[in-house]
XYZ file of C-alpha atoms in Angstrom:
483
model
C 183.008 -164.552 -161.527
C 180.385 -163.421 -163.871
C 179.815 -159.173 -164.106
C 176.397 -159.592 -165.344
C 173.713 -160.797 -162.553
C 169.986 -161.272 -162.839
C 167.679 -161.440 -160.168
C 165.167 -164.316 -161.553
C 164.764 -167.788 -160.929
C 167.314 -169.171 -163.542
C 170.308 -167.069 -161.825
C 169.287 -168.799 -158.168
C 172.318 -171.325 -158.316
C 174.631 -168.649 -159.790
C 173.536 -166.204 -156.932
C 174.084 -168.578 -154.225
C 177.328 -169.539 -155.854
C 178.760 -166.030 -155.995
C 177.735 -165.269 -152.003
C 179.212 -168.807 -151.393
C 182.712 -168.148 -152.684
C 182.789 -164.925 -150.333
C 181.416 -166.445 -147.801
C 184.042 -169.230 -147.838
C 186.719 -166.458 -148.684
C 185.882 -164.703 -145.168
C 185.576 -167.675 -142.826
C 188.680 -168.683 -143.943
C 190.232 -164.969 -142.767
C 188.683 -165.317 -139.378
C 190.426 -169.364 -139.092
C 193.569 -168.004 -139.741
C 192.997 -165.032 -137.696
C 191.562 -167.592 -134.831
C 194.545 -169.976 -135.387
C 196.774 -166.522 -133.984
C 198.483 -166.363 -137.714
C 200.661 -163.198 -137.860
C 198.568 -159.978 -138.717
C 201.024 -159.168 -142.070
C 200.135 -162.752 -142.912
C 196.566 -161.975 -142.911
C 196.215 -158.670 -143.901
C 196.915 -159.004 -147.440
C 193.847 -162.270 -147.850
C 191.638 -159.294 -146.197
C 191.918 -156.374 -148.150
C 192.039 -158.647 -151.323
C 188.502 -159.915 -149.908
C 187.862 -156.551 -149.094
C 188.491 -154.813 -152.652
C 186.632 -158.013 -154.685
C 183.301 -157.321 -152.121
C 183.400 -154.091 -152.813
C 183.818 -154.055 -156.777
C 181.415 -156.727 -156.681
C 178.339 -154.579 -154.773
C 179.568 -151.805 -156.845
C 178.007 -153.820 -159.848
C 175.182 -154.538 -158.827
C 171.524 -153.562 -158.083
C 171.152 -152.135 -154.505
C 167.413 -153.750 -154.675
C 168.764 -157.497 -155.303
C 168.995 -160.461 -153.034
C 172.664 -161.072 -153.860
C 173.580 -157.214 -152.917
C 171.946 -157.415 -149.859
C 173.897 -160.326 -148.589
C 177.441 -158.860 -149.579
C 176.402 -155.429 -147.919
C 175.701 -157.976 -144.706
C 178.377 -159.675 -145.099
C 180.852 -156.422 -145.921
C 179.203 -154.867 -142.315
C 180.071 -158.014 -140.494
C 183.427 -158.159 -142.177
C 184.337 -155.085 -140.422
C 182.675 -155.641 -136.827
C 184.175 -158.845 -136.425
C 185.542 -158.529 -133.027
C 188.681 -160.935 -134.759
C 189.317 -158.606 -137.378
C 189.218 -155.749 -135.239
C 192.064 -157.155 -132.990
C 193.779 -158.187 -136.637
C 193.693 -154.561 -137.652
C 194.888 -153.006 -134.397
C 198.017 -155.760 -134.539
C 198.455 -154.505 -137.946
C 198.034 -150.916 -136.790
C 200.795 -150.988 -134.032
C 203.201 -153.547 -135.947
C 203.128 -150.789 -139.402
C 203.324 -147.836 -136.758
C 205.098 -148.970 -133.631
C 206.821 -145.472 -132.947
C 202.922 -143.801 -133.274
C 200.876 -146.200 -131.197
C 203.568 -146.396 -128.315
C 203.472 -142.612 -128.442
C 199.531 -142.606 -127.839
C 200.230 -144.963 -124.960
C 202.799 -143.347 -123.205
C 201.093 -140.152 -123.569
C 197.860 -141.769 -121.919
C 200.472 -143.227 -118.928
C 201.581 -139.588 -118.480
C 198.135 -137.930 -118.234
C 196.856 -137.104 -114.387
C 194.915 -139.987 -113.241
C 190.829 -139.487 -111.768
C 190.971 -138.532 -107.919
C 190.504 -141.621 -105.960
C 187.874 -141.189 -103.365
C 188.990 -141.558 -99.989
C 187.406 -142.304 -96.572
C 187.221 -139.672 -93.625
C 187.531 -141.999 -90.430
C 187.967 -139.589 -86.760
C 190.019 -141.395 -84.370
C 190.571 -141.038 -80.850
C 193.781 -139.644 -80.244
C 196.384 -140.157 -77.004
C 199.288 -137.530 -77.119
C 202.209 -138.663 -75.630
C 205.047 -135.479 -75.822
C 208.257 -137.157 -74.824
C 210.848 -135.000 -72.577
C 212.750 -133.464 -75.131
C 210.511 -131.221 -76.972
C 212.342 -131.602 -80.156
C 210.942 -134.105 -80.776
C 207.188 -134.117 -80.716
C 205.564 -137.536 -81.873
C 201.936 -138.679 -82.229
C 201.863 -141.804 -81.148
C 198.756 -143.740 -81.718
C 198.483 -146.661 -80.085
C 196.332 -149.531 -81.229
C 194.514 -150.230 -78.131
C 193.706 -146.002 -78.080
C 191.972 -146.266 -81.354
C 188.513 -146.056 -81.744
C 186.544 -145.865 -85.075
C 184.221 -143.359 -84.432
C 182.305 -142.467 -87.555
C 182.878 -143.528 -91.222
C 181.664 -140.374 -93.777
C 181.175 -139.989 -97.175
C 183.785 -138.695 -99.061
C 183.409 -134.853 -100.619
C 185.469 -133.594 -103.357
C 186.593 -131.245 -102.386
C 188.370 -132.635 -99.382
C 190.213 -135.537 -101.390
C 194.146 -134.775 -100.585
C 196.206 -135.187 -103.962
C 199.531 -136.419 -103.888
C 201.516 -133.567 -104.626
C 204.646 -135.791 -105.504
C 202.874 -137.560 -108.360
C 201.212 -134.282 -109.639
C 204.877 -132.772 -110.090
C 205.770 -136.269 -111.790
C 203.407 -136.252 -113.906
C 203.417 -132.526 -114.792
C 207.152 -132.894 -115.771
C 206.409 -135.613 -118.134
C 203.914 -133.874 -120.142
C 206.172 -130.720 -119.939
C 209.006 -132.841 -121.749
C 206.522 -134.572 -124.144
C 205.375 -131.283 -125.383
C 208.650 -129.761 -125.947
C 209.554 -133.500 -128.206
C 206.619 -132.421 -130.337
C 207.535 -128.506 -130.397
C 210.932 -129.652 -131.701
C 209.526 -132.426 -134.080
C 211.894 -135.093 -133.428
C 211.422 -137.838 -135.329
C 212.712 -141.062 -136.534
C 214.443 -141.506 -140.315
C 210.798 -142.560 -142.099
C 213.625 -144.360 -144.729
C 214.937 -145.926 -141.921
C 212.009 -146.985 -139.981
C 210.706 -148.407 -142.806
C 213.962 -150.629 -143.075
C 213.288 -151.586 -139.620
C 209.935 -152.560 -140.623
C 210.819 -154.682 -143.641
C 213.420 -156.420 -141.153
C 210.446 -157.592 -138.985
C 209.273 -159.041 -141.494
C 211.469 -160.752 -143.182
C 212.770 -162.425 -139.587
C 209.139 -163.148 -139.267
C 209.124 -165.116 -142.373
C 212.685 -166.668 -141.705
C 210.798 -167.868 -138.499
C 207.864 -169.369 -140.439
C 210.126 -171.882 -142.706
C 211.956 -172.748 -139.495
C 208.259 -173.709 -138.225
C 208.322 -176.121 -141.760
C 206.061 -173.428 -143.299
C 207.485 -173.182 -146.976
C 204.552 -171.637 -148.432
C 203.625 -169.133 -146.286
C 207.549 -167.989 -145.652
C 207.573 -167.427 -149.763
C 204.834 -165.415 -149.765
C 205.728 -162.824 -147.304
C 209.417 -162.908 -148.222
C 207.949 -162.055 -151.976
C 205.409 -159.755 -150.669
C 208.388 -157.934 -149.833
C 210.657 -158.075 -152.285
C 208.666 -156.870 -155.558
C 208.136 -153.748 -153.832
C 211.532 -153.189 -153.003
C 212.766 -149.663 -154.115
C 216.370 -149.525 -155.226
C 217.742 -148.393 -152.031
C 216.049 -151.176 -150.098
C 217.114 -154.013 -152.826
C 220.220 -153.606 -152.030
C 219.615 -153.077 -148.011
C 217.781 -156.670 -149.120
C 221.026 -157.982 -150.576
C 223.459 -157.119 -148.103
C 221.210 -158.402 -145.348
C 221.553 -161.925 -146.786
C 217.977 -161.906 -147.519
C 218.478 -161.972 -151.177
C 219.898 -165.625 -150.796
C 217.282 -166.412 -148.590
C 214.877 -165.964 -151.182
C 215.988 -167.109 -153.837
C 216.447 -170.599 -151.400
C 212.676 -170.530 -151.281
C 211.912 -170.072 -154.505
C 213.817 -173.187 -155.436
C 212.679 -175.549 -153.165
C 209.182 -174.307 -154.104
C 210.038 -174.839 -157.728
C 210.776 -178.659 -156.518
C 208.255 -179.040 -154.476
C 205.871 -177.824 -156.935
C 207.299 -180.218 -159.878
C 206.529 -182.912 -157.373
C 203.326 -182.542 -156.741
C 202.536 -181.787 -160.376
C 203.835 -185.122 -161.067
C 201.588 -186.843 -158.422
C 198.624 -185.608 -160.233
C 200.515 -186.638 -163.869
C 199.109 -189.152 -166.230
C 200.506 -191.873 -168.737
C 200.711 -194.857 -165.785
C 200.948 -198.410 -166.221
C 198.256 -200.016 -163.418
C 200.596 -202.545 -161.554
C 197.740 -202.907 -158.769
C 194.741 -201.547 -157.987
C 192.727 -202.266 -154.312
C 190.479 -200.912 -152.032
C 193.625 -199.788 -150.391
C 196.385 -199.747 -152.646
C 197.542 -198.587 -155.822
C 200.583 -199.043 -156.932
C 201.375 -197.767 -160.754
C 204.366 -196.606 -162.880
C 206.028 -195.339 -165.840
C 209.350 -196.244 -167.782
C 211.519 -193.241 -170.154
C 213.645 -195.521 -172.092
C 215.283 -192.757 -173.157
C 216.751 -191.751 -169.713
C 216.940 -195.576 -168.551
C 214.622 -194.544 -165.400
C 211.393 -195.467 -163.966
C 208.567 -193.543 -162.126
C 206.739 -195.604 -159.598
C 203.669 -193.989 -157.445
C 201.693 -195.811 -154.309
C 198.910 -194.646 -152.403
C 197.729 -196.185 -150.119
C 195.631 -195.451 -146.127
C 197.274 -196.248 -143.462
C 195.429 -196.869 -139.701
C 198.018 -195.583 -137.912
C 198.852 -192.492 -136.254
C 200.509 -189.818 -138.827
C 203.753 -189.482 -136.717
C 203.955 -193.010 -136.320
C 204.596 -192.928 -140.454
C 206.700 -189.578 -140.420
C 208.985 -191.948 -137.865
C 209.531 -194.344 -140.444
C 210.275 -191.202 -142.752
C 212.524 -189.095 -140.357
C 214.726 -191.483 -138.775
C 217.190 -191.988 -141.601
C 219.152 -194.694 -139.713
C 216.726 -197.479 -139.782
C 215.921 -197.104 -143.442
C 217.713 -200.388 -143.983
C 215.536 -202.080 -141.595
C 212.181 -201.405 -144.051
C 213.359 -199.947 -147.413
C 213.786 -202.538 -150.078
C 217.848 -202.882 -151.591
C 219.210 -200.975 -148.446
C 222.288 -202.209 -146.580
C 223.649 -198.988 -144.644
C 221.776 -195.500 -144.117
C 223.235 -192.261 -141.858
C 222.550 -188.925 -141.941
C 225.523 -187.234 -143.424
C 224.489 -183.913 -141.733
C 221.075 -181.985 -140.622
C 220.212 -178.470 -142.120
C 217.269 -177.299 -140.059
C 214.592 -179.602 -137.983
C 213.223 -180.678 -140.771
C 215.599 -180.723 -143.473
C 218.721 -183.563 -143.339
C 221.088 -184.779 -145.797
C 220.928 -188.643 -146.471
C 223.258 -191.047 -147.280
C 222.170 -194.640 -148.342
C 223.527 -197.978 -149.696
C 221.593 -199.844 -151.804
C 222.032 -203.507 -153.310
C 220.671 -204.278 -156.089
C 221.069 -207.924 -158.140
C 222.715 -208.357 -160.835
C 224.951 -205.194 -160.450
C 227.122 -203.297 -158.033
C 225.897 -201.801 -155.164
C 224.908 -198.100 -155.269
C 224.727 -195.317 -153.453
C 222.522 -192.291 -153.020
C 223.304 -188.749 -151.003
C 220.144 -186.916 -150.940
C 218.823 -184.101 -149.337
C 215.603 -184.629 -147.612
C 212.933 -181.963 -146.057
C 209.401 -182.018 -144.579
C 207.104 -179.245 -145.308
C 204.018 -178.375 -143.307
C 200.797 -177.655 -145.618
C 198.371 -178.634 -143.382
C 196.880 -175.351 -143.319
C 197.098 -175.080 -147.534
C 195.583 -178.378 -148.323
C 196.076 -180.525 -145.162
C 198.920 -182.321 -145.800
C 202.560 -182.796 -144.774
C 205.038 -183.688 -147.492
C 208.934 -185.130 -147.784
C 211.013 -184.237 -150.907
C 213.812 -185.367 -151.444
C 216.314 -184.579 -154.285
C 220.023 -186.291 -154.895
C 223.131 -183.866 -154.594
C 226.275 -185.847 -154.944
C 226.920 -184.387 -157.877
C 225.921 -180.594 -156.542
C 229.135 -179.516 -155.617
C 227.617 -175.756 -155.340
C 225.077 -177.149 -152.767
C 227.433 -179.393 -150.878
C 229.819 -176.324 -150.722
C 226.872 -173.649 -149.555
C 225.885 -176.272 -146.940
C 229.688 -177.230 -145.785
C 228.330 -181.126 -146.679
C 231.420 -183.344 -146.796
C 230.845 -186.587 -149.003
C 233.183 -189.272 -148.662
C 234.200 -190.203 -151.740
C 234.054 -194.289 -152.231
C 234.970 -195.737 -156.288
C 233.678 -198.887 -155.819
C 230.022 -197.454 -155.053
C 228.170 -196.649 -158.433
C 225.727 -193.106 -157.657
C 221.906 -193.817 -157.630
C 220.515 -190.776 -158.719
C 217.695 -189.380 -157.505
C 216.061 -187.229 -159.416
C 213.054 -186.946 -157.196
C 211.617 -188.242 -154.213
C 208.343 -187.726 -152.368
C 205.851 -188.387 -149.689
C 202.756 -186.997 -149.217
C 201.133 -187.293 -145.907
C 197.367 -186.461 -145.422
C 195.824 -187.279 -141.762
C 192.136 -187.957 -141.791
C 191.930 -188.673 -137.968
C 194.413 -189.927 -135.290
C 194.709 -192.952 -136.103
C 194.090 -193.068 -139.641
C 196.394 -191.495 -143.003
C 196.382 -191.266 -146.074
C 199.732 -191.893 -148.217
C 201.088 -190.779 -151.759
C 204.943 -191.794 -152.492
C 206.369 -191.125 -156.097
C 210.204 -191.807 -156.978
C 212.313 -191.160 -159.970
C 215.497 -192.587 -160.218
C 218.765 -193.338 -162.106
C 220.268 -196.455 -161.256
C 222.759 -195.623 -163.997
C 222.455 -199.556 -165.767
C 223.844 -199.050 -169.325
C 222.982 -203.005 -170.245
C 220.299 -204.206 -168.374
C 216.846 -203.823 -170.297
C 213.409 -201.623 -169.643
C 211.656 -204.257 -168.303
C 214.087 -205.334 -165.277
C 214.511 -201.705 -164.013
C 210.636 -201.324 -164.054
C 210.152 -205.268 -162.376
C 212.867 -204.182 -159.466
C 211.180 -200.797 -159.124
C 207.439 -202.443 -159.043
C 208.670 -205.020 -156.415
C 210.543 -202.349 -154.298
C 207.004 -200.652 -154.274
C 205.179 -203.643 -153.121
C 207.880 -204.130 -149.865
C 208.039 -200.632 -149.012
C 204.019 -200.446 -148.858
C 204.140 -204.344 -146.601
C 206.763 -203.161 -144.901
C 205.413 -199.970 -143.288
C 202.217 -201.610 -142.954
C 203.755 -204.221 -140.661
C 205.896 -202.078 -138.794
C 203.172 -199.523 -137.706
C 200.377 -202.125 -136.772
C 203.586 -202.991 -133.991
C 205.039 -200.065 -133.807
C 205.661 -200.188 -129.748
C 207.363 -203.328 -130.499
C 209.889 -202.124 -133.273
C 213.123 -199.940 -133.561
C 211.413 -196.993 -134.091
C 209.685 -196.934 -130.849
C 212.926 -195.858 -128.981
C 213.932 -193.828 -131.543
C 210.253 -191.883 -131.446
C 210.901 -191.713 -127.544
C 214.232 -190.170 -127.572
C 213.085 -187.125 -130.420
C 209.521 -187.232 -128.727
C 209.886 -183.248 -128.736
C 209.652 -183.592 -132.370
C 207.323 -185.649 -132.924
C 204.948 -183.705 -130.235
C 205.785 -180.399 -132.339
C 204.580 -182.079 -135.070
C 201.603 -183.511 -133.046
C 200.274 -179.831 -131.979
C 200.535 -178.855 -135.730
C 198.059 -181.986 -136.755
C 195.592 -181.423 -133.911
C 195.178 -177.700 -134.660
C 194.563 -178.721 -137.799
C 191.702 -181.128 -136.742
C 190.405 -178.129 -134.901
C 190.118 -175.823 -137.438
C 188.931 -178.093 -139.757
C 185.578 -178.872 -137.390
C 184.538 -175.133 -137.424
């Protein structure tokens, strides 16, 4: 963003440009503060916004177009009746122990007289022998409303139980200020940083990689000693440094999605299919993309339900899931037949990560781990061990999943792997990889134009909770992305 602004006519585009990227900057606060994302999540996109509005008005000419519009748009950045209710969440979640105290303090003050109304009655004494015990019976029939006044002040009978009550409890609130209890700030701020960190522990269970990472290392480069090793101990440490890694993946990935250096094996209005061969490492790349009409969970079914695999992926003969991690995150294993050499067989770990909200997709990576014994033995993941079986390695795996409406998605798959062929040339690996990319794509394409009519129709009905969490996600999406 440029220091140096001039108000003339040959700065116009440049002006606009700057008030833009704000502009865009601050609606997308209020969406996530709409879409009822967690205030911590929010509150560090605001005061970045905040501090880069400011230093930007700070540079500039009161008396210019462009410092007019950020001074608007820094006013309606803080009236914003969402941001308001942001800040307050904020306010009570950093100082629980403070705000409750305001409240209960307000609950213990003496409530405003309630007016009453003076009604006269008729009365009927009836004084029963024994003089004891003197009642005044007023029978219904006996009564007679006789005149309705107007309240006065002064005649407005207190409860006198209630005033004691409420007497005693400010009595005893003053004396915990006189004696300044308080809470260990060390330790409340431990509590605190716990909150947090089970918040973000909650956001990868909702699939939400990105936004667990970032709060999780939010926290942990401002650790102080102390709290590292509070951070350690609590397993959080591990938890972390789980996040990082599959972010590492997922990032290397995408990256490669976007790579270059591709052979064009097709190219249509609705499919590309291209690829790339390391003689070196005896291993192809092959990438499709390709749209879909069908419903996105209708594809993640083909994704998610590992035990049909055979019944649409090219080469397999036998698929189970060996064991599942979290909802989204399962360990694979395959069989696959190839010609020409033995069978082979792939034990990968396979997870779905939501980034609707980050770039509006929802991706699968998958990454082998037979050969991971320090993964297998984190995860208690018991391979069965079969000789005749060559390993198909894996070395990545993914699908990228962008819905454009409900019935309608986009699709980018990329694979790497190993078939681990010391004698069989270049060219074969990269013809068997190539045709493998041409079934898969007719494959899914048949099986989702019937999908009520296939396998995976029972199997959608029988995890339908899944696939109507992941539903909700994809139509909140759609929402947000009309405003």
């Amino acid at each position: 963003m440029k220091n140096q602004l001039y108000e003339d006519e040959s700065q116009m585009q440049t002006i606009d440009y700057i008030y833009e990227e704000f502009r865009k900057e601050f609606d997308q606060i209020l969406n996530k503060c709409q879409a009822f994302d967690h205030c911590t999540y929010i509150i560090d996109y605001y005061y970045n916004f905040k501090t880069g509005l400011k230093e930007q008005i700070n540079k500039l000419d009161s008396n210019t177009r462009l410092s007019k519009q950020l001074r608007q748009l820094d006013d309606t950045s803080e009236k914003s009746p969402d941001i308001i209710n942001m800040l307050n969440e904020y306010e009570e979640y950093r100082f629980p122990s403070q705000v409750q105290l305001v409240k209960t303090f307000k609950s213990f003050a003496p409530k405003a007289a309630q007016k009453k109304k003076t009604v006269k009655l008729c009365e009927s004494l009836m004084i029963e022998e024994n003089q004891a015990n003197v009642q005044n019976s007023l029978r219904i029939s006996q009564l007679q409303v006789i005149q309705e006044e107007n309240p006065i002040e002064d005649e407005v009978i207190q409860n006198k139980f209630e005033l004691e009550v409420v007497e005693s409890e400010i009595h005893l609130k003053n004396n915990f200020h006189q004696n300044k209890i308080s809470i260990n700030p060390e330790q409340e701020e431990l509590n605190q940083l716990e909150i947090r960190m089970e918040y973000a522990k909650s956001l990868y269970q909702e699939a939400l990689l990105d936004e667990a990472l970032e709060i999780t290392q939010d926290i942990f480069l401002k650790l102080n000693n102390k709290q590292a090793q509070w951070f350690k101990e609590k397993n959080y440490q591990e938890f972390y440094e789980n996040l990082q890694e599959k972010k590492l993946i997922l990032t290397q990935n995408l990256n490669e999605l976007e790579s270059g250096g591709w052979r064009i094996e097709k190219q249509t209005q609705n499919l590309i299919i291209k690829y790339k061969l390391f003689e070196e490492e005896q291993t192809v790349t092959v990438y499709l993309d390709s749209v879909f009409e069908a419903n996105i969970t209708k594809l993640m079914a083909l994704i998610n339900e590992i035990d049909l695999y055979q019944n649409y992926v090219p080469f397999c003969q036998r698929s189970s899931m060996n064991k599942q991690l979290t909802k989204t995150c399962k360990i694979c294993d395959i069989i696959v037949y190839f010609p020409f050499i033995s069978d082979r067989r792939a034990v990968f770990v396979g997870e779905g990560i939501d980034r609707l909200m980050i770039n509006g997709t929802i991706v699968f990576v998958c990454k082998s781990i037979d050969h991971n014994i320090d993964y297998q033995q984190k995860h208690d993941i018991h391979i069965e061990t079969n000789k005749k079986l060559v390993s198909l390695i894996i070395n990545y795996y993914i699908f990228e999943l962008t819905p454009i409406n409900d019935n309608k998605c986009r699709v980018r798959a990329i694979t790497n792997s190993n078939p681990q062929v010391k004698y069989l040339p270049n060219w074969l690996i990269g013809y068997l990889a190539r045709k493998m990319a041409h079934e898969l794509f007719e494959r899914m394409e048949r099986i989702t134009k019937n999908f009520e009519k296939s396998p995976w129709f029972e199997k959608y009905n029988q995890n339908i909770q899944f696939y109507q969490w992941i539903d909700q996600k994809v139509q909140k999406y759609f929402e947000l992305r009309q405003k």
